[in-house]
XYZ file of C-alpha atoms in Angstrom:
512
model
C 2.382 -12.275 -37.687
C -0.412 -14.857 -37.350
C -2.894 -15.742 -34.611
C -0.784 -18.815 -33.846
C 2.153 -16.524 -33.003
C 0.228 -14.672 -30.279
C 1.234 -15.935 -26.845
C -1.590 -17.234 -24.622
C -5.075 -15.533 -24.726
C -6.521 -18.746 -26.220
C -10.229 -18.202 -25.307
C -10.140 -14.738 -26.869
C -8.368 -15.971 -29.988
C -10.819 -18.861 -30.400
C -13.879 -16.596 -30.320
C -12.437 -14.065 -32.753
C -11.118 -16.744 -35.112
C -14.595 -18.288 -35.351
C -16.114 -14.893 -36.163
C -13.544 -14.298 -38.905
C -14.033 -17.783 -40.359
C -17.811 -17.176 -40.517
C -17.312 -13.654 -41.924
C -19.452 -12.209 -39.129
C -17.264 -9.934 -37.003
C -18.734 -7.695 -34.328
C -19.129 -4.059 -35.285
C -17.154 -3.019 -32.176
C -14.639 -4.786 -29.918
C -13.256 -3.634 -26.586
C -9.902 -5.094 -25.521
C -8.965 -4.465 -21.885
C -5.872 -5.507 -19.966
C -2.338 -4.617 -18.937
C 0.148 -3.213 -21.404
C 2.147 -5.408 -23.739
C 0.003 -8.568 -23.598
C -1.340 -8.667 -27.157
C -4.307 -6.273 -27.423
C -3.034 -4.203 -30.349
C -1.450 -7.243 -32.021
C -4.755 -9.132 -32.135
C -6.542 -5.964 -33.283
C -4.170 -5.711 -36.263
C -4.642 -9.405 -37.035
C -8.414 -8.909 -37.141
C -8.040 -6.078 -39.648
C -5.577 -8.062 -41.751
C -7.563 -11.320 -41.742
C -10.927 -9.718 -42.568
C -9.490 -8.194 -45.760
C -7.121 -11.018 -46.760
C -7.787 -11.868 -50.420
C -6.348 -15.395 -50.345
C -8.027 -16.577 -47.150
C -10.303 -19.491 -47.975
C -13.803 -20.157 -46.670
C -13.728 -21.301 -43.031
C -10.134 -20.159 -42.448
C -9.064 -17.318 -40.176
C -5.297 -16.909 -40.567
C -4.109 -14.169 -42.969
C -1.919 -15.280 -45.855
C 0.622 -12.440 -45.391
C 1.249 -12.608 -49.141
C -1.625 -10.796 -50.858
C -1.656 -7.052 -51.540
C -3.993 -6.332 -48.642
C -1.846 -8.273 -46.141
C 1.372 -6.656 -47.363
C -0.139 -3.181 -47.057
C -1.310 -3.986 -43.522
C 2.143 -5.294 -42.583
C 3.800 -2.177 -44.013
C 1.368 0.187 -42.290
C 0.240 1.609 -45.642
C -3.290 0.197 -45.766
C -6.095 2.758 -46.138
C -8.545 0.272 -44.660
C -6.666 -0.487 -41.437
C -6.431 2.767 -39.505
C -4.753 3.105 -36.097
C -5.664 6.102 -33.944
C -3.729 7.055 -30.817
C -6.391 8.416 -28.475
C -3.736 9.976 -26.252
C -2.890 12.526 -28.965
C -6.249 12.519 -30.807
C -8.593 12.777 -27.864
C -10.873 15.703 -28.675
C -14.301 16.056 -30.223
C -12.868 17.460 -33.474
C -10.920 14.256 -34.144
C -14.059 12.163 -33.558
C -16.025 14.390 -35.957
C -13.363 13.726 -38.591
C -13.664 10.006 -37.865
C -17.433 10.198 -38.317
C -16.916 11.687 -41.775
C -14.285 9.060 -42.598
C -16.476 6.031 -41.806
C -19.132 7.104 -44.312
C -16.969 6.082 -47.243
C -16.741 2.458 -48.348
C -13.354 0.676 -48.225
C -11.244 0.834 -51.367
C -10.437 -2.630 -52.726
C -11.316 -4.429 -49.471
C -14.389 -5.677 -47.628
C -14.010 -3.858 -44.302
C -12.625 -0.671 -42.857
C -11.084 -1.406 -39.467
C -10.374 1.399 -36.996
C -8.110 0.623 -34.017
C -8.396 3.216 -31.213
C -5.492 2.647 -28.831
C -5.554 3.962 -25.238
C -9.268 4.662 -25.696
C -9.673 5.803 -22.085
C -7.809 9.012 -22.997
C -10.743 10.384 -25.023
C -12.549 13.360 -23.514
C -16.157 13.170 -22.320
C -17.285 15.207 -25.335
C -15.377 12.883 -27.667
C -17.013 9.818 -26.098
C -20.450 11.388 -26.555
C -19.739 12.043 -30.225
C -18.288 8.548 -30.697
C -21.406 7.039 -29.115
C -23.500 8.235 -32.065
C -21.233 6.285 -34.428
C -21.461 3.111 -32.315
C -25.257 3.330 -32.166
C -25.591 3.383 -35.976
C -22.402 1.822 -37.383
C -22.028 1.325 -41.144
C -21.998 -2.338 -42.172
C -18.467 -2.094 -43.605
C -16.864 -0.670 -40.429
C -15.287 -2.501 -37.483
C -14.092 -0.556 -34.426
C -11.537 -2.004 -32.010
C -10.934 -0.088 -28.777
C -7.899 -1.016 -26.669
C -7.367 0.258 -23.132
C -5.341 -0.411 -20.012
C -7.845 1.459 -17.806
C -11.303 0.210 -18.690
C -12.866 1.781 -15.583
C -12.420 5.188 -17.244
C -14.673 4.274 -20.175
C -18.368 5.268 -19.991
C -20.799 2.380 -19.544
C -22.658 3.541 -22.650
C -19.532 2.790 -24.711
C -18.678 -0.498 -22.973
C -22.209 -1.870 -23.378
C -22.105 -1.396 -27.155
C -18.888 -3.379 -27.649
C -17.914 -7.017 -27.402
C -15.604 -6.921 -24.404
C -12.542 -9.148 -24.034
C -10.344 -9.037 -20.921
C -6.749 -10.010 -21.688
C -4.813 -11.878 -18.996
C -1.195 -11.432 -18.015
C 1.220 -14.052 -19.322
C 2.439 -16.518 -16.690
C 6.142 -16.703 -15.839
C 6.398 -20.285 -17.132
C 4.761 -19.418 -20.483
C 6.874 -16.317 -20.873
C 10.143 -18.121 -20.123
C 9.266 -20.849 -22.635
C 8.406 -18.225 -25.264
C 11.698 -16.405 -24.694
C 13.603 -19.684 -24.935
C 12.028 -20.238 -28.355
C 13.155 -16.806 -29.527
C 16.691 -17.419 -28.262
C 16.787 -20.772 -30.066
C 15.761 -19.151 -33.353
C 18.555 -16.625 -32.892
C 21.047 -19.466 -32.169
C 21.786 -18.000 -28.742
C 22.540 -20.153 -25.703
C 21.161 -18.532 -22.553
C 20.836 -19.833 -18.998
C 17.326 -20.824 -17.926
C 17.571 -18.750 -14.743
C 18.132 -15.625 -16.844
C 15.001 -16.309 -18.900
C 12.933 -16.871 -15.750
C 14.268 -13.627 -14.286
C 13.342 -11.703 -17.444
C 9.865 -13.244 -17.368
C 9.385 -12.359 -13.712
C 10.615 -8.778 -14.134
C 8.342 -8.191 -17.142
C 5.243 -8.716 -14.937
C 3.369 -10.453 -17.745
C 4.261 -7.895 -20.427
C 5.519 -9.701 -23.542
C 6.733 -6.499 -25.148
C 8.979 -5.642 -22.197
C 10.334 -9.192 -21.973
C 11.178 -9.367 -25.683
C 12.790 -5.924 -25.510
C 15.085 -6.976 -22.640
C 15.941 -10.251 -24.383
C 16.788 -8.287 -27.525
C 19.334 -6.248 -25.578
C 20.865 -9.358 -24.027
C 21.295 -11.368 -27.246
C 23.427 -8.579 -28.699
C 26.057 -9.410 -26.060
C 27.042 -12.726 -27.615
C 25.976 -16.252 -28.540
C 26.562 -17.819 -25.121
C 24.927 -15.698 -22.419
C 25.667 -16.210 -18.725
C 24.853 -14.009 -15.752
C 28.143 -12.192 -16.254
C 26.785 -10.749 -19.520
C 23.098 -10.570 -18.576
C 23.802 -8.545 -15.424
C 24.929 -5.700 -17.696
C 21.282 -5.357 -18.779
C 19.199 -6.621 -15.844
C 20.028 -6.407 -12.122
C 20.859 -9.882 -10.881
C 18.655 -11.663 -8.354
C 20.127 -15.073 -7.545
C 17.361 -17.731 -7.457
C 19.597 -20.416 -5.941
C 20.603 -18.060 -3.130
C 16.937 -17.159 -2.727
C 16.062 -20.802 -2.086
C 18.918 -21.063 0.436
C 17.744 -17.825 2.044
C 14.214 -19.177 2.441
C 15.545 -22.395 3.961
C 17.310 -20.326 6.626
C 13.963 -18.854 7.698
C 12.350 -22.295 7.777
C 15.205 -23.843 9.780
C 15.688 -20.787 12.060
C 19.292 -20.249 10.919
C 19.749 -16.514 11.476
C 23.541 -16.573 11.206
C 23.472 -18.376 7.852
C 20.763 -16.035 6.523
C 22.825 -12.971 7.429
C 25.877 -14.555 5.789
C 23.904 -15.037 2.543
C 22.876 -11.364 2.579
C 26.527 -10.396 3.066
C 27.604 -12.605 0.143
C 24.904 -11.202 -2.154
C 25.965 -7.663 -1.291
C 29.638 -8.398 -2.018
C 28.730 -10.094 -5.321
C 26.974 -6.938 -6.494
C 23.459 -8.390 -6.478
C 20.735 -5.717 -6.474
C 19.389 -6.328 -2.953
C 16.377 -4.084 -3.434
C 15.373 -6.208 -6.416
C 16.248 -9.392 -4.510
C 13.901 -8.324 -1.706
C 11.001 -7.775 -4.107
C 11.690 -11.075 -5.872
C 11.852 -12.814 -2.488
C 8.398 -11.470 -1.610
C 7.071 -12.818 -4.923
C 8.812 -16.124 -4.158
C 7.098 -16.218 -0.729
C 3.765 -15.350 -2.308
C 3.965 -18.406 -4.556
C 4.812 -20.609 -1.560
C 1.906 -19.080 0.380
C -0.525 -19.880 -2.457
C 0.827 -23.407 -2.604
C 0.450 -23.849 1.172
C -3.035 -22.339 1.436
C -4.864 -23.426 -1.720
C -2.548 -26.073 -3.158
C -1.835 -24.072 -6.335
C 0.219 -26.494 -8.455
C 1.498 -23.669 -10.676
C 3.211 -22.255 -7.572
C 4.702 -25.560 -6.425
C 8.147 -24.887 -4.910
C 11.364 -26.408 -6.313
C 12.202 -29.941 -5.201
C 15.323 -28.689 -3.406
C 13.322 -26.772 -0.775
C 10.353 -29.120 -0.303
C 11.488 -30.048 3.209
C 12.022 -26.401 4.137
C 8.552 -25.453 2.881
C 7.049 -28.173 5.066
C 8.647 -26.569 8.147
C 6.518 -23.404 7.884
C 2.746 -23.098 8.083
C 0.762 -20.892 5.733
C 0.272 -18.349 8.528
C 4.021 -18.204 9.163
C 4.713 -17.592 5.471
C 2.085 -14.839 5.476
C 3.726 -13.239 8.519
C 7.131 -13.391 6.821
C 5.685 -11.650 3.740
C 4.288 -8.890 5.955
C 7.600 -8.456 7.771
C 9.521 -8.145 4.477
C 7.046 -5.575 3.136
C 7.145 -3.591 6.387
C 10.947 -3.478 6.390
C 11.054 -2.204 2.796
C 8.663 0.602 3.754
C 10.510 1.390 6.994
C 13.952 1.734 5.400
C 12.906 2.954 1.933
C 15.025 6.120 2.183
C 18.171 4.408 3.459
C 19.769 3.935 0.039
C 23.300 3.498 1.381
C 22.285 0.344 3.308
C 20.295 -1.791 0.842
C 20.953 -4.914 2.933
C 19.282 -3.537 6.073
C 15.615 -4.440 5.288
C 16.605 -8.063 4.651
C 18.758 -8.222 7.776
C 16.025 -6.788 9.977
C 13.484 -9.214 8.486
C 15.776 -12.100 9.447
C 16.182 -10.834 12.996
C 12.492 -10.110 13.526
C 11.070 -13.310 12.015
C 13.582 -15.807 13.385
C 13.685 -14.015 16.744
C 9.878 -14.115 17.076
C 9.648 -17.717 15.935
C 12.382 -18.806 18.352
C 10.664 -17.007 21.216
C 7.356 -18.655 20.325
C 9.033 -22.068 20.373
C 10.499 -21.362 23.798
C 7.080 -20.372 25.117
C 5.608 -23.570 23.722
C 8.169 -25.717 25.567
C 7.455 -23.906 28.823
C 3.668 -24.130 28.471
C 3.069 -27.877 28.939
C 2.570 -28.461 25.254
C -0.113 -25.796 24.749
C 0.551 -23.269 22.021
C 0.636 -19.686 23.160
C 1.195 -16.445 21.294
C 4.699 -14.971 21.445
C 5.115 -12.847 24.535
C 6.030 -9.783 22.503
C 3.291 -10.197 19.911
C 0.982 -7.893 21.827
C 0.940 -6.085 25.113
C -0.954 -7.795 27.935
C -4.484 -6.556 28.589
C -4.421 -4.512 31.757
C -7.402 -4.441 34.120
C -9.416 -1.258 33.713
C -9.393 1.146 36.654
C -12.651 1.938 38.404
C -14.882 4.206 36.346
C -14.691 7.026 38.893
C -10.918 6.862 38.867
C -10.838 6.767 35.061
C -13.054 9.811 34.757
C -10.960 11.688 37.277
C -7.590 10.840 35.716
C -8.587 11.516 32.113
C -10.637 14.608 32.736
C -9.280 17.837 31.247
C -8.938 19.293 34.708
C -6.205 16.817 35.689
C -3.262 17.712 33.483
C -0.193 15.593 32.834
C 3.008 17.627 32.715
C 6.241 16.984 30.875
C 8.292 16.695 34.073
C 6.351 13.549 35.011
C 7.143 12.001 31.638
C 10.818 12.937 31.901
C 11.099 11.291 35.299
C 9.347 8.143 34.040
C 11.202 7.985 30.698
C 13.996 5.514 31.718
C 11.388 3.250 33.313
C 9.217 3.437 30.181
C 12.153 2.457 27.954
C 12.861 -0.516 30.197
C 9.278 -1.748 29.870
C 9.322 -1.340 26.088
C 12.383 -3.611 25.851
C 10.240 -6.483 27.165
C 8.105 -6.351 24.009
C 10.309 -4.846 21.301
C 14.107 -4.919 21.092
C 14.676 -2.332 18.359
C 12.300 0.433 19.504
C 14.335 1.400 22.634
C 17.403 1.839 20.429
C 15.622 4.625 18.547
C 13.996 6.095 21.676
C 17.350 6.350 23.471
C 18.257 9.102 21.000
C 14.954 10.938 21.539
C 13.698 13.566 23.985
C 10.122 14.084 25.244
C 9.548 17.737 24.300
C 6.148 18.769 25.617
C 2.617 17.648 26.411
C -0.414 19.370 24.910
C -4.097 18.806 25.598
C -5.850 18.263 22.257
C -9.536 17.294 22.091
C -9.496 16.373 25.798
C -6.589 13.993 25.215
C -2.955 14.327 26.235
C -0.538 14.416 23.297
C 3.168 13.780 23.929
C 5.560 15.248 21.357
C 8.808 13.272 21.072
C 11.799 14.879 19.362
C 14.402 12.995 17.316
C 17.758 14.065 15.969
C 17.781 11.548 13.111
C 15.040 10.911 10.579
C 15.750 7.158 10.607
C 14.966 6.950 14.347
C 11.853 9.101 13.929
C 10.507 6.739 11.261
C 10.845 3.810 13.681
C 8.356 5.437 16.077
C 6.157 6.605 13.184
C 5.447 2.922 12.552
C 1.901 2.256 13.806
C 2.759 -0.858 15.819
C 5.741 0.774 17.539
C 3.778 3.915 18.376
C 0.957 1.791 19.792
C 3.403 -0.020 22.112
C 4.679 3.295 23.503
C 1.146 4.657 23.970
C 0.057 1.507 25.832
C 3.017 1.680 28.218
C 2.497 5.424 28.751
C -1.103 4.720 29.745
C -0.004 2.023 32.177
C 2.666 4.279 33.676
C 0.520 7.426 34.041
C -3.049 6.051 34.219
C -3.924 8.511 31.462
C -4.623 8.166 27.758
C -1.645 9.597 25.895
C -1.206 9.951 22.134
C 2.277 10.220 20.663
C 3.488 12.469 17.848
C 7.031 12.897 16.538
C 9.144 15.870 15.495
C 12.603 16.217 13.957
C 15.132 18.489 15.739
C 18.786 18.416 14.715
C 20.011 20.152 17.886
C 18.457 17.954 20.585
C 20.602 16.090 23.119
C 19.415 12.664 24.395
C 18.447 12.462 28.055
C 20.854 9.639 28.803
C 23.787 7.937 27.151
C 22.643 4.855 25.236
C 23.417 1.494 26.711
C 26.622 -0.041 25.428
C 24.838 -2.449 23.109
C 22.711 0.394 21.700
C 25.566 2.750 20.796
C 26.178 0.805 17.626
C 22.969 2.183 16.079
C 25.152 5.084 14.916
C 28.540 3.362 14.854
C 27.857 0.109 13.005
C 24.093 -0.098 12.518
C 24.527 -2.494 9.606
C 26.887 -4.940 11.291
C 25.933 -8.577 11.724
C 26.987 -8.533 15.412
C 24.640 -5.654 16.185
C 21.688 -7.187 14.370
C 22.051 -10.549 16.090
C 22.611 -8.990 19.513
C 19.623 -6.657 19.233
C 17.352 -9.331 17.757
C 18.007 -11.878 20.488
C 18.763 -9.573 23.455
C 22.222 -11.079 23.735
C 25.710 -9.887 24.460
C 29.205 -10.610 23.196
C 31.092 -13.320 25.068
C 34.861 -13.198 24.672
C 36.513 -16.614 24.414
């Protein structure tokens, strides 16, 4: 291994290479950054290069041929010591280290100590180590590596030369992996390499490990083989999926989800990758980040959406993942609901724009209208603890409340139709309505902050009293009324395309 073989981290490499060439290394380095991006590798190269016997004046690369380099490569060098702070974290180990550094290196110029996961040291160990850093022997170089630099005491950080390692970009990683595959005489599709790079989240070690598993499958790797190792997330389908959002093609978007599901694509992974895909488009739209420039095939689709619309789509996708995180048997549901919500809202906004004489207005369902405040005397009277709201009033108003909610949210009434208002308590001079649900999935819909806020606003309008809402789960409750025909499918075929389209656009089935 040579400095030239280390991927990226060029500013860090340049500084350290100059110090090695001038034979003036720092007495202590601190390498911080995510796992698997080259911290320990560069630390070993420093130790190897400083003691290389065939390295000429002004050079920095180790020869990898002399006795010192071979010992370092084999892990048998007495002058290049690696310490795992996770298992050697106490004060006794640091005391032993303090005794060790007193002795001069045998046959070499420097003794290099690499302390990996340095943040795992105890407070007492850090205090003991501080004494060594304050008065280091001239022949000793310490290199601390950590993934959690915030856990290191400032007294330690201030006595080291600090280098912050950056994550490897997807493009760099994919190119690096392609080079490895070429050396192994393995043909592998570019999309697979990009997927590995994206899944590794900048960690070279993870990416190389996954590639190593894949290349054992043959010399000509397609998705058929690669999917045995990594869950597939189809980039071409992802671009088509995004275009459906941009062009408001809900039916086509739902068809793509159905195809991905039938092809065995990991939809949970696809959803996360789609959010990352949207993030890159958002950066391109907002700040013109050329590294995030979208593929040529979807340039027109990208132009159809504003930066704010892309941001809203990202939020919707994240919200749907959180909302349905426990519904493992329906992995397609978060994507389907994101399609319905985003395209339904955008279509409604466009309709409002056409009706408003060319002036842009917010979607009608985006927020509840601001109601005029009652007179102060009335407000004090209604909300005072002496005037109590009882559950019978809520029960009589419940069908009317559900009807009003449907004007602003199409999916919330579906969940509420299977609920029952249980009781009203007075807590801290405020009425609290407890709503019971038979199914956890329906309860989680109302637990969503935005949905709960809609219900509380409509309750206030209907009762002229401030009402908070809390939810409870009861398996034996019976709904107050039979769900409307189009809402029965929440239990019968909640994942069907017909239901999702009908609920999203407040439509009904027309028989031809």
